[in-house]
Amino acid sequence: GISGAALQVIVRYCYTAQLSPDLNADTLMEVIFMSEEYLLPQLRLDAAAALLGHLSPATCIDALQIGDSFDLPGLRVAAARYLLDHWSAISSTVVLEAGTTTRELMVEVLRGARRS
């Protein structure tokens, strides 16, 4: 299903061709998913561009996977760069399995995004 917030964004975009600057990362990610389903390629691109401003340790892995899954190379590259630049902050929030190094985790994340 689609949240009310994402539906409101999509309807408003269909009338105005603009995204509100106060959208949060979760809503933008949902809008990207739904723009693919509703065949709104420009909305997908605009939401991805807006998501670039929301890259953070909490969002960069999802953004990387979305960039791969929805053919958004700009988002994928920006999210991968953010991941690499902020790896120490990101890896400290991830619980590692016994014997896994943070380097192995980074490689797994980047490979996983390429398979999405």
PDB file of C-alpha atoms in Angstrom:
ATOM      1  CA  GLY A   1       0.000   0.000   0.000  1.00  0.00           C
ATOM      2  CA  ILE A   2       0.852   3.631  -0.083  1.00  0.00           C
ATOM      3  CA  SER A   3       0.888   6.048   2.826  1.00  0.00           C
ATOM      4  CA  GLY A   4      -1.334   9.100   2.834  1.00  0.00           C
ATOM      5  CA  ALA A   5       1.733  11.339   2.856  1.00  0.00           C
ATOM      6  CA  ALA A   6       3.203   9.735  -0.273  1.00  0.00           C
ATOM      7  CA  LEU A   7      -0.143   9.780  -2.071  1.00  0.00           C
ATOM      8  CA  GLN A   8      -0.531  13.469  -1.287  1.00  0.00           C
ATOM      9  CA  VAL A   9       2.948  14.150  -2.692  1.00  0.00           C
ATOM     10  CA  ILE A  10       2.162  12.254  -5.904  1.00  0.00           C
ATOM     11  CA  VAL A  11      -1.185  13.989  -6.468  1.00  0.00           C
ATOM     12  CA  ARG A  12       0.321  17.426  -5.770  1.00  0.00           C
ATOM     13  CA  TYR A  13       3.217  16.644  -8.126  1.00  0.00           C
ATOM     14  CA  CYS A  14       0.806  15.642 -10.906  1.00  0.00           C
ATOM     15  CA  TYR A  15      -0.793  19.092 -10.675  1.00  0.00           C
ATOM     16  CA  THR A  16       2.267  21.256 -10.018  1.00  0.00           C
ATOM     17  CA  ALA A  17       5.316  19.236 -11.206  1.00  0.00           C
ATOM     18  CA  GLN A  18       7.010  20.276  -7.951  1.00  0.00           C
ATOM     19  CA  LEU A  19       8.011  18.583  -4.723  1.00  0.00           C
ATOM     20  CA  SER A  20       7.665  20.313  -1.393  1.00  0.00           C
ATOM     21  CA  PRO A  21      11.105  21.119   0.064  1.00  0.00           C
ATOM     22  CA  ASP A  22      10.071  19.848   3.514  1.00  0.00           C
ATOM     23  CA  LEU A  23       9.621  16.167   2.576  1.00  0.00           C
ATOM     24  CA  ASN A  24      11.507  13.665   4.716  1.00  0.00           C
ATOM     25  CA  ALA A  25      13.696  10.832   3.446  1.00  0.00           C
ATOM     26  CA  ASP A  26      11.156   8.088   4.163  1.00  0.00           C
ATOM     27  CA  THR A  27       8.455   9.832   2.153  1.00  0.00           C
ATOM     28  CA  LEU A  28      10.847  10.510  -0.727  1.00  0.00           C
ATOM     29  CA  MET A  29      11.881   6.840  -0.825  1.00  0.00           C
ATOM     30  CA  GLU A  30       8.242   5.756  -0.865  1.00  0.00           C
ATOM     31  CA  VAL A  31       7.503   8.262  -3.640  1.00  0.00           C
ATOM     32  CA  ILE A  32      10.356   6.762  -5.704  1.00  0.00           C
ATOM     33  CA  PHE A  33       8.841   3.286  -5.290  1.00  0.00           C
ATOM     34  CA  MET A  34       5.352   4.461  -6.168  1.00  0.00           C
ATOM     35  CA  SER A  35       6.451   6.656  -9.098  1.00  0.00           C
ATOM     36  CA  GLU A  36       7.769   3.504 -10.731  1.00  0.00           C
ATOM     37  CA  GLU A  37       4.458   1.719 -10.172  1.00  0.00           C
ATOM     38  CA  TYR A  38       2.421   4.678 -11.470  1.00  0.00           C
ATOM     39  CA  LEU A  39       4.751   5.276 -14.437  1.00  0.00           C
ATOM     40  CA  LEU A  40       5.879   8.755 -13.422  1.00  0.00           C
ATOM     41  CA  PRO A  41       9.547   8.795 -14.467  1.00  0.00           C
ATOM     42  CA  GLN A  42      10.121  12.517 -13.917  1.00  0.00           C
ATOM     43  CA  LEU A  43       8.733  12.257 -10.392  1.00  0.00           C
ATOM     44  CA  ARG A  44      11.149   9.370  -9.768  1.00  0.00           C
ATOM     45  CA  LEU A  45      14.061  11.535 -10.912  1.00  0.00           C
ATOM     46  CA  ASP A  46      12.932  14.586  -8.948  1.00  0.00           C
ATOM     47  CA  ALA A  47      12.362  12.576  -5.759  1.00  0.00           C
ATOM     48  CA  ALA A  48      15.803  10.981  -6.144  1.00  0.00           C
ATOM     49  CA  ALA A  49      17.371  14.431  -6.552  1.00  0.00           C
ATOM     50  CA  ALA A  50      15.574  15.621  -3.416  1.00  0.00           C
ATOM     51  CA  LEU A  51      16.716  12.514  -1.534  1.00  0.00           C
ATOM     52  CA  LEU A  52      20.336  13.543  -2.116  1.00  0.00           C
ATOM     53  CA  GLY A  53      19.812  16.279   0.447  1.00  0.00           C
ATOM     54  CA  HIS A  54      18.739  13.715   3.024  1.00  0.00           C
ATOM     55  CA  LEU A  55      21.715  11.362   2.903  1.00  0.00           C
ATOM     56  CA  SER A  56      22.744  10.423   6.419  1.00  0.00           C
ATOM     57  CA  PRO A  57      24.099   7.379   8.244  1.00  0.00           C
ATOM     58  CA  ALA A  58      20.480   6.269   8.688  1.00  0.00           C
ATOM     59  CA  THR A  59      19.489   6.629   5.016  1.00  0.00           C
ATOM     60  CA  CYS A  60      22.547   6.062   2.827  1.00  0.00           C
ATOM     61  CA  ILE A  61      22.331   2.256   2.596  1.00  0.00           C
ATOM     62  CA  ASP A  62      18.639   2.366   1.605  1.00  0.00           C
ATOM     63  CA  ALA A  63      19.393   5.182  -0.848  1.00  0.00           C
ATOM     64  CA  LEU A  64      22.203   3.111  -2.367  1.00  0.00           C
ATOM     65  CA  GLN A  65      19.873   0.156  -2.862  1.00  0.00           C
ATOM     66  CA  ILE A  66      17.106   2.352  -4.290  1.00  0.00           C
ATOM     67  CA  GLY A  67      19.596   3.932  -6.678  1.00  0.00           C
ATOM     68  CA  ASP A  68      20.468   0.489  -7.996  1.00  0.00           C
ATOM     69  CA  SER A  69      16.938  -0.903  -8.038  1.00  0.00           C
ATOM     70  CA  PHE A  70      15.384   2.044  -9.865  1.00  0.00           C
ATOM     71  CA  ASP A  71      18.198   2.910 -12.277  1.00  0.00           C
ATOM     72  CA  LEU A  72      19.159   6.139 -10.541  1.00  0.00           C
ATOM     73  CA  PRO A  73      22.932   6.268 -11.019  1.00  0.00           C
ATOM     74  CA  GLY A  74      23.293   9.751  -9.520  1.00  0.00           C
ATOM     75  CA  LEU A  75      21.636   8.615  -6.301  1.00  0.00           C
ATOM     76  CA  ARG A  76      23.643   5.404  -6.228  1.00  0.00           C
ATOM     77  CA  VAL A  77      26.974   7.186  -6.679  1.00  0.00           C
ATOM     78  CA  ALA A  78      26.143   9.879  -4.106  1.00  0.00           C
ATOM     79  CA  ALA A  79      24.974   7.288  -1.567  1.00  0.00           C
ATOM     80  CA  ALA A  80      28.064   5.110  -2.137  1.00  0.00           C
ATOM     81  CA  ARG A  81      30.318   8.146  -1.755  1.00  0.00           C
ATOM     82  CA  TYR A  82      28.485   9.137   1.435  1.00  0.00           C
ATOM     83  CA  LEU A  83      28.825   5.574   2.732  1.00  0.00           C
ATOM     84  CA  LEU A  84      32.566   5.551   2.090  1.00  0.00           C
ATOM     85  CA  ASP A  85      33.123   9.063   3.480  1.00  0.00           C
ATOM     86  CA  HIS A  86      31.148   8.361   6.676  1.00  0.00           C
ATOM     87  CA  TRP A  87      31.911   4.675   7.115  1.00  0.00           C
ATOM     88  CA  SER A  88      33.171   4.933  10.698  1.00  0.00           C
ATOM     89  CA  ALA A  89      29.924   6.559  11.875  1.00  0.00           C
ATOM     90  CA  ILE A  90      27.777   4.140   9.886  1.00  0.00           C
ATOM     91  CA  SER A  91      29.614   0.964  10.836  1.00  0.00           C
ATOM     92  CA  SER A  92      29.476   1.844  14.535  1.00  0.00           C
ATOM     93  CA  THR A  93      25.665   1.665  14.371  1.00  0.00           C
ATOM     94  CA  VAL A  94      25.610  -1.784  12.743  1.00  0.00           C
ATOM     95  CA  VAL A  95      25.709  -4.935  14.825  1.00  0.00           C
ATOM     96  CA  LEU A  96      28.300  -7.255  13.303  1.00  0.00           C
ATOM     97  CA  GLU A  97      28.064 -11.030  13.286  1.00  0.00           C
ATOM     98  CA  ALA A  98      30.861 -12.791  15.131  1.00  0.00           C
ATOM     99  CA  GLY A  99      34.036 -12.770  13.053  1.00  0.00           C
ATOM    100  CA  THR A 100      32.847 -10.153  10.551  1.00  0.00           C
ATOM    101  CA  THR A 101      35.063  -7.108  10.058  1.00  0.00           C
ATOM    102  CA  THR A 102      33.778  -3.672   9.149  1.00  0.00           C
ATOM    103  CA  ARG A 103      35.653  -3.926   5.836  1.00  0.00           C
ATOM    104  CA  GLU A 104      33.796  -7.152   5.015  1.00  0.00           C
ATOM    105  CA  LEU A 105      30.546  -5.451   5.944  1.00  0.00           C
ATOM    106  CA  MET A 106      31.270  -2.519   3.612  1.00  0.00           C
ATOM    107  CA  VAL A 107      32.058  -4.874   0.733  1.00  0.00           C
ATOM    108  CA  GLU A 108      28.859  -6.820   1.417  1.00  0.00           C
ATOM    109  CA  VAL A 109      26.752  -3.650   1.463  1.00  0.00           C
ATOM    110  CA  LEU A 110      28.234  -2.374  -1.803  1.00  0.00           C
ATOM    111  CA  ARG A 111      27.865  -5.771  -3.494  1.00  0.00           C
ATOM    112  CA  GLY A 112      24.322  -6.152  -2.199  1.00  0.00           C
ATOM    113  CA  ALA A 113      23.377  -2.829  -3.696  1.00  0.00           C
ATOM    114  CA  ARG A 114      24.741  -3.950  -7.060  1.00  0.00           C
ATOM    115  CA  ARG A 115      22.529  -7.090  -6.931  1.00  0.00           C
ATOM    116  CA  SER A 116      19.338  -5.178  -6.064  1.00  0.00           C
TER     117      SER A 116
END
